[in-house]
Amino acid sequence: MSASPHVRLATSAELPGLARMLARAFFDDPVTSWAWRPDPLRLAALQRFQAIRLRQLHLDEGVWTTADLSCAALWAPPRRWRKTLREEVELVRAFAHPRLLARMPLVAFGWHRMELRHPPRPHHWYLAVLGTDPPSQGQGLGSAVLGAVLEQCDVDGVGAYLESSKERNVDFYARHGFRVLEELRLLHGPSVWTMWREPRP
């Protein structure tokens, strides 16, 4: 039986490498394909987006990764899941191309709808991003990086929330205690499944 992957908090020096990995992991994601439609522009735009989110969530020690940086989970702690205006403005840089900027209003509307569905109470951890480098998928790394915060949720008696952009991942999250709250259809885009996890005794 193989040992569980070593999981730890990421350092600031590792954030650029994690941004590149997460861009590869989400290249074919339905929501990112909808948000950054021209394929030739998507990888660089995704890398900018993930780099921004990594920096934002790293400030709250919310970035967990494996030793080889092949998987990462980006968490927002209780009471810190809602992005500030400054953080929203920073994310506009991920659309810094004329062909991408034209989609920004549509994408912003979709993200706003998702935020409206985000339950403000009870206080909870928010899984903003979970991604694994494509060559490393199917090795249990996602479960390992999830475990660090989910264990803390159980110790503290705190829930967890996420949005799954792939229907096939719903069963994966269900195995970790999440249940579907709602299927939300983005305007002219794919569905997103909002999910909640109660702490386990």
JSON list of C-alpha atoms in Angstrom, two decimals:
[
{"chain": "A", "resi": 1, "resn": "MET", "atom": "CA", "xyz": [0.00, 0.00, 0.00]},
{"chain": "A", "resi": 2, "resn": "SER", "atom": "CA", "xyz": [1.48, 3.35, -1.06]},
{"chain": "A", "resi": 3, "resn": "ALA", "atom": "CA", "xyz": [2.01, 6.08, 1.50]},
{"chain": "A", "resi": 4, "resn": "SER", "atom": "CA", "xyz": [-0.26, 9.11, 1.47]},
{"chain": "A", "resi": 5, "resn": "PRO", "atom": "CA", "xyz": [1.23, 12.09, -0.38]},
{"chain": "A", "resi": 6, "resn": "HIS", "atom": "CA", "xyz": [2.87, 14.69, 1.80]},
{"chain": "A", "resi": 7, "resn": "VAL", "atom": "CA", "xyz": [0.68, 17.80, 1.92]},
{"chain": "A", "resi": 8, "resn": "ARG", "atom": "CA", "xyz": [1.75, 21.20, 3.24]},
{"chain": "A", "resi": 9, "resn": "LEU", "atom": "CA", "xyz": [1.14, 24.92, 2.95]},
{"chain": "A", "resi": 10, "resn": "ALA", "atom": "CA", "xyz": [2.73, 26.45, -0.14]},
{"chain": "A", "resi": 11, "resn": "THR", "atom": "CA", "xyz": [5.45, 29.06, 0.14]},
{"chain": "A", "resi": 12, "resn": "SER", "atom": "CA", "xyz": [5.32, 32.37, -1.71]},
{"chain": "A", "resi": 13, "resn": "ALA", "atom": "CA", "xyz": [8.23, 31.26, -3.91]},
{"chain": "A", "resi": 14, "resn": "GLU", "atom": "CA", "xyz": [6.15, 28.31, -5.13]},
{"chain": "A", "resi": 15, "resn": "LEU", "atom": "CA", "xyz": [3.16, 30.35, -6.30]},
{"chain": "A", "resi": 16, "resn": "PRO", "atom": "CA", "xyz": [4.37, 30.93, -9.89]},
{"chain": "A", "resi": 17, "resn": "GLY", "atom": "CA", "xyz": [4.92, 27.20, -10.40]},
{"chain": "A", "resi": 18, "resn": "LEU", "atom": "CA", "xyz": [1.50, 26.44, -8.95]},
{"chain": "A", "resi": 19, "resn": "ALA", "atom": "CA", "xyz": [-0.09, 29.01, -11.28]},
{"chain": "A", "resi": 20, "resn": "ARG", "atom": "CA", "xyz": [1.40, 27.23, -14.29]},
{"chain": "A", "resi": 21, "resn": "MET", "atom": "CA", "xyz": [0.23, 23.85, -12.99]},
{"chain": "A", "resi": 22, "resn": "LEU", "atom": "CA", "xyz": [-3.32, 25.06, -12.31]},
{"chain": "A", "resi": 23, "resn": "ALA", "atom": "CA", "xyz": [-3.53, 26.66, -15.75]},
{"chain": "A", "resi": 24, "resn": "ARG", "atom": "CA", "xyz": [-2.77, 23.26, -17.29]},
{"chain": "A", "resi": 25, "resn": "ALA", "atom": "CA", "xyz": [-5.23, 21.54, -14.94]},
{"chain": "A", "resi": 26, "resn": "PHE", "atom": "CA", "xyz": [-8.11, 23.85, -15.87]},
{"chain": "A", "resi": 27, "resn": "PHE", "atom": "CA", "xyz": [-7.40, 24.30, -19.58]},
{"chain": "A", "resi": 28, "resn": "ASP", "atom": "CA", "xyz": [-10.32, 22.07, -20.64]},
{"chain": "A", "resi": 29, "resn": "ASP", "atom": "CA", "xyz": [-12.61, 22.99, -17.75]},
{"chain": "A", "resi": 30, "resn": "PRO", "atom": "CA", "xyz": [-16.14, 23.90, -18.95]},
{"chain": "A", "resi": 31, "resn": "VAL", "atom": "CA", "xyz": [-16.26, 27.19, -17.04]},
{"chain": "A", "resi": 32, "resn": "THR", "atom": "CA", "xyz": [-12.78, 28.34, -18.06]},
{"chain": "A", "resi": 33, "resn": "SER", "atom": "CA", "xyz": [-13.51, 27.34, -21.67]},
{"chain": "A", "resi": 34, "resn": "TRP", "atom": "CA", "xyz": [-16.63, 29.54, -21.46]},
{"chain": "A", "resi": 35, "resn": "ALA", "atom": "CA", "xyz": [-14.85, 32.44, -19.78]},
{"chain": "A", "resi": 36, "resn": "TRP", "atom": "CA", "xyz": [-11.71, 32.43, -21.98]},
{"chain": "A", "resi": 37, "resn": "ARG", "atom": "CA", "xyz": [-13.13, 31.14, -25.23]},
{"chain": "A", "resi": 38, "resn": "PRO", "atom": "CA", "xyz": [-10.29, 31.52, -27.78]},
{"chain": "A", "resi": 39, "resn": "ASP", "atom": "CA", "xyz": [-8.16, 28.42, -27.13]},
{"chain": "A", "resi": 40, "resn": "PRO", "atom": "CA", "xyz": [-4.82, 30.03, -28.14]},
{"chain": "A", "resi": 41, "resn": "LEU", "atom": "CA", "xyz": [-5.29, 32.73, -25.47]},
{"chain": "A", "resi": 42, "resn": "ARG", "atom": "CA", "xyz": [-6.63, 30.56, -22.67]},
{"chain": "A", "resi": 43, "resn": "LEU", "atom": "CA", "xyz": [-3.46, 29.09, -21.16]},
{"chain": "A", "resi": 44, "resn": "ALA", "atom": "CA", "xyz": [-1.74, 32.45, -20.60]},
{"chain": "A", "resi": 45, "resn": "ALA", "atom": "CA", "xyz": [-4.97, 34.01, -19.31]},
{"chain": "A", "resi": 46, "resn": "LEU", "atom": "CA", "xyz": [-5.55, 31.12, -16.93]},
{"chain": "A", "resi": 47, "resn": "GLN", "atom": "CA", "xyz": [-2.01, 31.41, -15.63]},
{"chain": "A", "resi": 48, "resn": "ARG", "atom": "CA", "xyz": [-2.58, 35.11, -14.88]},
{"chain": "A", "resi": 49, "resn": "PHE", "atom": "CA", "xyz": [-5.90, 34.33, -13.18]},
{"chain": "A", "resi": 50, "resn": "GLN", "atom": "CA", "xyz": [-4.50, 31.52, -11.04]},
{"chain": "A", "resi": 51, "resn": "ALA", "atom": "CA", "xyz": [-1.45, 33.60, -10.09]},
{"chain": "A", "resi": 52, "resn": "ILE", "atom": "CA", "xyz": [-3.75, 36.36, -8.82]},
{"chain": "A", "resi": 53, "resn": "ARG", "atom": "CA", "xyz": [-5.97, 33.98, -6.83]},
{"chain": "A", "resi": 54, "resn": "LEU", "atom": "CA", "xyz": [-2.94, 32.22, -5.40]},
{"chain": "A", "resi": 55, "resn": "ARG", "atom": "CA", "xyz": [-1.48, 35.50, -4.14]},
{"chain": "A", "resi": 56, "resn": "GLN", "atom": "CA", "xyz": [-4.82, 36.56, -2.68]},
{"chain": "A", "resi": 57, "resn": "LEU", "atom": "CA", "xyz": [-5.49, 33.31, -0.81]},
{"chain": "A", "resi": 58, "resn": "HIS", "atom": "CA", "xyz": [-1.88, 32.78, 0.22]},
{"chain": "A", "resi": 59, "resn": "LEU", "atom": "CA", "xyz": [-2.23, 35.83, 2.45]},
{"chain": "A", "resi": 60, "resn": "ASP", "atom": "CA", "xyz": [-4.64, 33.82, 4.61]},
{"chain": "A", "resi": 61, "resn": "GLU", "atom": "CA", "xyz": [-2.49, 30.66, 4.49]},
{"chain": "A", "resi": 62, "resn": "GLY", "atom": "CA", "xyz": [-5.09, 29.01, 2.28]},
{"chain": "A", "resi": 63, "resn": "VAL", "atom": "CA", "xyz": [-2.89, 27.33, -0.34]},
{"chain": "A", "resi": 64, "resn": "TRP", "atom": "CA", "xyz": [-2.17, 23.65, 0.24]},
{"chain": "A", "resi": 65, "resn": "THR", "atom": "CA", "xyz": [-0.04, 21.59, -2.11]},
{"chain": "A", "resi": 66, "resn": "THR", "atom": "CA", "xyz": [1.95, 18.41, -2.56]},
{"chain": "A", "resi": 67, "resn": "ALA", "atom": "CA", "xyz": [5.72, 18.20, -2.31]},
{"chain": "A", "resi": 68, "resn": "ASP", "atom": "CA", "xyz": [6.16, 18.19, -6.10]},
{"chain": "A", "resi": 69, "resn": "LEU", "atom": "CA", "xyz": [3.58, 20.97, -6.68]},
{"chain": "A", "resi": 70, "resn": "SER", "atom": "CA", "xyz": [1.47, 18.65, -8.86]},
{"chain": "A", "resi": 71, "resn": "CYS", "atom": "CA", "xyz": [-1.78, 19.38, -6.99]},
{"chain": "A", "resi": 72, "resn": "ALA", "atom": "CA", "xyz": [-3.14, 22.30, -5.00]},
{"chain": "A", "resi": 73, "resn": "ALA", "atom": "CA", "xyz": [-6.22, 23.34, -3.07]},
{"chain": "A", "resi": 74, "resn": "LEU", "atom": "CA", "xyz": [-6.95, 27.04, -2.59]},
{"chain": "A", "resi": 75, "resn": "TRP", "atom": "CA", "xyz": [-9.13, 27.79, 0.42]},
{"chain": "A", "resi": 76, "resn": "ALA", "atom": "CA", "xyz": [-10.66, 30.95, 1.84]},
{"chain": "A", "resi": 77, "resn": "PRO", "atom": "CA", "xyz": [-11.14, 30.78, 5.62]},
{"chain": "A", "resi": 78, "resn": "PRO", "atom": "CA", "xyz": [-14.41, 31.52, 7.40]},
{"chain": "A", "resi": 79, "resn": "ARG", "atom": "CA", "xyz": [-15.64, 35.12, 6.98]},
{"chain": "A", "resi": 80, "resn": "ARG", "atom": "CA", "xyz": [-13.04, 35.72, 4.19]},
{"chain": "A", "resi": 81, "resn": "TRP", "atom": "CA", "xyz": [-14.64, 34.02, 1.17]},
{"chain": "A", "resi": 82, "resn": "ARG", "atom": "CA", "xyz": [-16.18, 37.16, -0.33]},
{"chain": "A", "resi": 83, "resn": "LYS", "atom": "CA", "xyz": [-13.70, 38.94, -2.59]},
{"chain": "A", "resi": 84, "resn": "THR", "atom": "CA", "xyz": [-13.02, 42.59, -1.88]},
{"chain": "A", "resi": 85, "resn": "LEU", "atom": "CA", "xyz": [-13.45, 45.25, -4.58]},
{"chain": "A", "resi": 86, "resn": "ARG", "atom": "CA", "xyz": [-9.67, 45.44, -4.89]},
{"chain": "A", "resi": 87, "resn": "GLU", "atom": "CA", "xyz": [-9.45, 41.68, -5.40]},
{"chain": "A", "resi": 88, "resn": "GLU", "atom": "CA", "xyz": [-12.17, 41.82, -8.05]},
{"chain": "A", "resi": 89, "resn": "VAL", "atom": "CA", "xyz": [-10.32, 44.57, -9.89]},
{"chain": "A", "resi": 90, "resn": "GLU", "atom": "CA", "xyz": [-7.09, 42.57, -9.77]},
{"chain": "A", "resi": 91, "resn": "LEU", "atom": "CA", "xyz": [-8.80, 39.68, -11.57]},
{"chain": "A", "resi": 92, "resn": "VAL", "atom": "CA", "xyz": [-9.59, 41.91, -14.56]},
{"chain": "A", "resi": 93, "resn": "ARG", "atom": "CA", "xyz": [-5.93, 41.52, -15.54]},
{"chain": "A", "resi": 94, "resn": "ALA", "atom": "CA", "xyz": [-6.72, 37.91, -16.46]},
{"chain": "A", "resi": 95, "resn": "PHE", "atom": "CA", "xyz": [-8.73, 39.35, -19.39]},
{"chain": "A", "resi": 96, "resn": "ALA", "atom": "CA", "xyz": [-5.96, 41.66, -20.62]},
{"chain": "A", "resi": 97, "resn": "HIS", "atom": "CA", "xyz": [-6.48, 41.01, -24.33]},
{"chain": "A", "resi": 98, "resn": "PRO", "atom": "CA", "xyz": [-9.05, 42.65, -26.64]},
{"chain": "A", "resi": 99, "resn": "ARG", "atom": "CA", "xyz": [-10.62, 39.31, -27.61]},
{"chain": "A", "resi": 100, "resn": "LEU", "atom": "CA", "xyz": [-10.93, 38.33, -23.93]},
{"chain": "A", "resi": 101, "resn": "LEU", "atom": "CA", "xyz": [-11.96, 41.71, -22.56]},
{"chain": "A", "resi": 102, "resn": "ALA", "atom": "CA", "xyz": [-15.10, 41.63, -24.70]},
{"chain": "A", "resi": 103, "resn": "ARG", "atom": "CA", "xyz": [-16.31, 38.62, -22.68]},
{"chain": "A", "resi": 104, "resn": "MET", "atom": "CA", "xyz": [-15.65, 40.24, -19.31]},
{"chain": "A", "resi": 105, "resn": "PRO", "atom": "CA", "xyz": [-19.23, 41.57, -18.76]},
{"chain": "A", "resi": 106, "resn": "LEU", "atom": "CA", "xyz": [-20.74, 38.14, -19.46]},
{"chain": "A", "resi": 107, "resn": "VAL", "atom": "CA", "xyz": [-18.22, 36.40, -17.19]},
{"chain": "A", "resi": 108, "resn": "ALA", "atom": "CA", "xyz": [-18.61, 38.99, -14.43]},
{"chain": "A", "resi": 109, "resn": "PHE", "atom": "CA", "xyz": [-22.38, 38.49, -14.51]},
{"chain": "A", "resi": 110, "resn": "GLY", "atom": "CA", "xyz": [-21.91, 34.72, -14.20]},
{"chain": "A", "resi": 111, "resn": "TRP", "atom": "CA", "xyz": [-19.50, 35.04, -11.30]},
{"chain": "A", "resi": 112, "resn": "HIS", "atom": "CA", "xyz": [-21.86, 37.49, -9.60]},
{"chain": "A", "resi": 113, "resn": "ARG", "atom": "CA", "xyz": [-24.72, 34.97, -9.87]},
{"chain": "A", "resi": 114, "resn": "MET", "atom": "CA", "xyz": [-22.52, 32.31, -8.28]},
{"chain": "A", "resi": 115, "resn": "GLU", "atom": "CA", "xyz": [-21.61, 34.66, -5.45]},
{"chain": "A", "resi": 116, "resn": "LEU", "atom": "CA", "xyz": [-25.28, 35.41, -4.83]},
{"chain": "A", "resi": 117, "resn": "ARG", "atom": "CA", "xyz": [-25.86, 31.67, -4.36]},
{"chain": "A", "resi": 118, "resn": "HIS", "atom": "CA", "xyz": [-22.97, 31.42, -1.88]},
{"chain": "A", "resi": 119, "resn": "PRO", "atom": "CA", "xyz": [-24.47, 30.91, 1.60]},
{"chain": "A", "resi": 120, "resn": "PRO", "atom": "CA", "xyz": [-23.31, 33.62, 4.03]},
{"chain": "A", "resi": 121, "resn": "ARG", "atom": "CA", "xyz": [-24.15, 31.47, 7.08]},
{"chain": "A", "resi": 122, "resn": "PRO", "atom": "CA", "xyz": [-23.12, 29.39, 8.83]},
{"chain": "A", "resi": 123, "resn": "HIS", "atom": "CA", "xyz": [-19.47, 30.45, 8.70]},
{"chain": "A", "resi": 124, "resn": "HIS", "atom": "CA", "xyz": [-17.44, 28.01, 6.64]},
{"chain": "A", "resi": 125, "resn": "TRP", "atom": "CA", "xyz": [-14.29, 27.30, 4.65]},
{"chain": "A", "resi": 126, "resn": "TYR", "atom": "CA", "xyz": [-14.63, 27.94, 0.92]},
{"chain": "A", "resi": 127, "resn": "LEU", "atom": "CA", "xyz": [-12.78, 25.76, -1.58]},
{"chain": "A", "resi": 128, "resn": "ALA", "atom": "CA", "xyz": [-12.06, 28.26, -4.36]},
{"chain": "A", "resi": 129, "resn": "VAL", "atom": "CA", "xyz": [-9.83, 26.01, -6.50]},
{"chain": "A", "resi": 130, "resn": "LEU", "atom": "CA", "xyz": [-8.76, 22.36, -6.53]},
{"chain": "A", "resi": 131, "resn": "GLY", "atom": "CA", "xyz": [-6.56, 21.24, -9.39]},
{"chain": "A", "resi": 132, "resn": "THR", "atom": "CA", "xyz": [-4.12, 18.50, -10.32]},
{"chain": "A", "resi": 133, "resn": "ASP", "atom": "CA", "xyz": [-1.59, 18.53, -13.15]},
{"chain": "A", "resi": 134, "resn": "PRO", "atom": "CA", "xyz": [-3.04, 16.31, -15.91]},
{"chain": "A", "resi": 135, "resn": "PRO", "atom": "CA", "xyz": [-0.17, 13.75, -15.86]},
{"chain": "A", "resi": 136, "resn": "SER", "atom": "CA", "xyz": [-0.66, 13.31, -12.09]},
{"chain": "A", "resi": 137, "resn": "GLN", "atom": "CA", "xyz": [-4.44, 12.91, -12.04]},
{"chain": "A", "resi": 138, "resn": "GLY", "atom": "CA", "xyz": [-5.98, 9.71, -10.71]},
{"chain": "A", "resi": 139, "resn": "GLN", "atom": "CA", "xyz": [-3.32, 9.20, -8.02]},
{"chain": "A", "resi": 140, "resn": "GLY", "atom": "CA", "xyz": [-5.30, 10.39, -5.01]},
{"chain": "A", "resi": 141, "resn": "LEU", "atom": "CA", "xyz": [-3.59, 13.77, -4.80]},
{"chain": "A", "resi": 142, "resn": "GLY", "atom": "CA", "xyz": [-6.84, 15.73, -4.82]},
{"chain": "A", "resi": 143, "resn": "SER", "atom": "CA", "xyz": [-8.14, 13.77, -1.84]},
{"chain": "A", "resi": 144, "resn": "ALA", "atom": "CA", "xyz": [-4.87, 14.34, -0.01]},
{"chain": "A", "resi": 145, "resn": "VAL", "atom": "CA", "xyz": [-4.81, 18.12, -0.40]},
{"chain": "A", "resi": 146, "resn": "LEU", "atom": "CA", "xyz": [-8.50, 18.35, 0.50]},
{"chain": "A", "resi": 147, "resn": "GLY", "atom": "CA", "xyz": [-7.93, 16.40, 3.66]},
{"chain": "A", "resi": 148, "resn": "ALA", "atom": "CA", "xyz": [-5.84, 18.97, 5.50]},
{"chain": "A", "resi": 149, "resn": "VAL", "atom": "CA", "xyz": [-8.61, 21.58, 5.71]},
{"chain": "A", "resi": 150, "resn": "LEU", "atom": "CA", "xyz": [-11.51, 19.11, 5.91]},
{"chain": "A", "resi": 151, "resn": "GLU", "atom": "CA", "xyz": [-9.91, 17.55, 8.99]},
{"chain": "A", "resi": 152, "resn": "GLN", "atom": "CA", "xyz": [-9.68, 21.01, 10.53]},
{"chain": "A", "resi": 153, "resn": "CYS", "atom": "CA", "xyz": [-13.33, 21.62, 9.64]},
{"chain": "A", "resi": 154, "resn": "ASP", "atom": "CA", "xyz": [-14.28, 18.50, 11.58]},
{"chain": "A", "resi": 155, "resn": "VAL", "atom": "CA", "xyz": [-12.16, 19.45, 14.59]},
{"chain": "A", "resi": 156, "resn": "ASP", "atom": "CA", "xyz": [-13.63, 22.97, 14.69]},
{"chain": "A", "resi": 157, "resn": "GLY", "atom": "CA", "xyz": [-17.18, 21.92, 13.81]},
{"chain": "A", "resi": 158, "resn": "VAL", "atom": "CA", "xyz": [-17.19, 24.15, 10.71]},
{"chain": "A", "resi": 159, "resn": "GLY", "atom": "CA", "xyz": [-18.78, 23.49, 7.32]},
{"chain": "A", "resi": 160, "resn": "ALA", "atom": "CA", "xyz": [-17.25, 23.77, 3.84]},
{"chain": "A", "resi": 161, "resn": "TYR", "atom": "CA", "xyz": [-18.58, 25.03, 0.52]},
{"chain": "A", "resi": 162, "resn": "LEU", "atom": "CA", "xyz": [-17.53, 24.74, -3.12]},
{"chain": "A", "resi": 163, "resn": "GLU", "atom": "CA", "xyz": [-18.69, 25.04, -6.71]},
{"chain": "A", "resi": 164, "resn": "SER", "atom": "CA", "xyz": [-17.94, 22.11, -9.01]},
{"chain": "A", "resi": 165, "resn": "SER", "atom": "CA", "xyz": [-17.56, 23.01, -12.67]},
{"chain": "A", "resi": 166, "resn": "LYS", "atom": "CA", "xyz": [-17.60, 19.39, -13.84]},
{"chain": "A", "resi": 167, "resn": "GLU", "atom": "CA", "xyz": [-20.51, 17.03, -13.23]},
{"chain": "A", "resi": 168, "resn": "ARG", "atom": "CA", "xyz": [-18.16, 14.05, -13.02]},
{"chain": "A", "resi": 169, "resn": "ASN", "atom": "CA", "xyz": [-16.45, 15.65, -10.01]},
{"chain": "A", "resi": 170, "resn": "VAL", "atom": "CA", "xyz": [-19.69, 15.74, -8.02]},
{"chain": "A", "resi": 171, "resn": "ASP", "atom": "CA", "xyz": [-19.26, 12.09, -6.99]},
{"chain": "A", "resi": 172, "resn": "PHE", "atom": "CA", "xyz": [-15.64, 12.77, -6.00]},
{"chain": "A", "resi": 173, "resn": "TYR", "atom": "CA", "xyz": [-16.70, 15.54, -3.65]},
{"chain": "A", "resi": 174, "resn": "ALA", "atom": "CA", "xyz": [-19.62, 13.45, -2.36]},
{"chain": "A", "resi": 175, "resn": "ARG", "atom": "CA", "xyz": [-17.12, 10.83, -1.17]},
{"chain": "A", "resi": 176, "resn": "HIS", "atom": "CA", "xyz": [-15.61, 13.57, 1.00]},
{"chain": "A", "resi": 177, "resn": "GLY", "atom": "CA", "xyz": [-18.94, 14.47, 2.56]},
{"chain": "A", "resi": 178, "resn": "PHE", "atom": "CA", "xyz": [-20.23, 17.18, 0.22]},
{"chain": "A", "resi": 179, "resn": "ARG", "atom": "CA", "xyz": [-23.80, 17.22, -1.08]},
{"chain": "A", "resi": 180, "resn": "VAL", "atom": "CA", "xyz": [-25.27, 19.17, -3.98]},
{"chain": "A", "resi": 181, "resn": "LEU", "atom": "CA", "xyz": [-27.26, 22.26, -3.07]},
{"chain": "A", "resi": 182, "resn": "GLU", "atom": "CA", "xyz": [-28.12, 23.46, -6.56]},
{"chain": "A", "resi": 183, "resn": "GLU", "atom": "CA", "xyz": [-27.27, 23.15, -10.24]},
{"chain": "A", "resi": 184, "resn": "LEU", "atom": "CA", "xyz": [-26.72, 26.67, -11.56]},
{"chain": "A", "resi": 185, "resn": "ARG", "atom": "CA", "xyz": [-26.67, 27.34, -15.30]},
{"chain": "A", "resi": 186, "resn": "LEU", "atom": "CA", "xyz": [-24.39, 30.19, -16.37]},
{"chain": "A", "resi": 187, "resn": "LEU", "atom": "CA", "xyz": [-25.70, 32.58, -19.01]},
{"chain": "A", "resi": 188, "resn": "HIS", "atom": "CA", "xyz": [-24.84, 31.14, -22.44]},
{"chain": "A", "resi": 189, "resn": "GLY", "atom": "CA", "xyz": [-22.58, 28.73, -20.61]},
{"chain": "A", "resi": 190, "resn": "PRO", "atom": "CA", "xyz": [-22.21, 25.48, -18.68]},
{"chain": "A", "resi": 191, "resn": "SER", "atom": "CA", "xyz": [-23.68, 24.34, -15.39]},
{"chain": "A", "resi": 192, "resn": "VAL", "atom": "CA", "xyz": [-22.03, 24.67, -11.99]},
{"chain": "A", "resi": 193, "resn": "TRP", "atom": "CA", "xyz": [-22.95, 22.52, -8.99]},
{"chain": "A", "resi": 194, "resn": "THR", "atom": "CA", "xyz": [-22.88, 24.25, -5.61]},
{"chain": "A", "resi": 195, "resn": "MET", "atom": "CA", "xyz": [-22.03, 21.85, -2.77]},
{"chain": "A", "resi": 196, "resn": "TRP", "atom": "CA", "xyz": [-21.99, 21.97, 1.02]},
{"chain": "A", "resi": 197, "resn": "ARG", "atom": "CA", "xyz": [-20.29, 19.76, 3.61]},
{"chain": "A", "resi": 198, "resn": "GLU", "atom": "CA", "xyz": [-21.33, 19.49, 7.23]},
{"chain": "A", "resi": 199, "resn": "PRO", "atom": "CA", "xyz": [-18.51, 18.78, 9.69]},
{"chain": "A", "resi": 200, "resn": "ARG", "atom": "CA", "xyz": [-18.16, 15.15, 10.63]},
{"chain": "A", "resi": 201, "resn": "PRO", "atom": "CA", "xyz": [-18.27, 14.19, 14.32]}
]
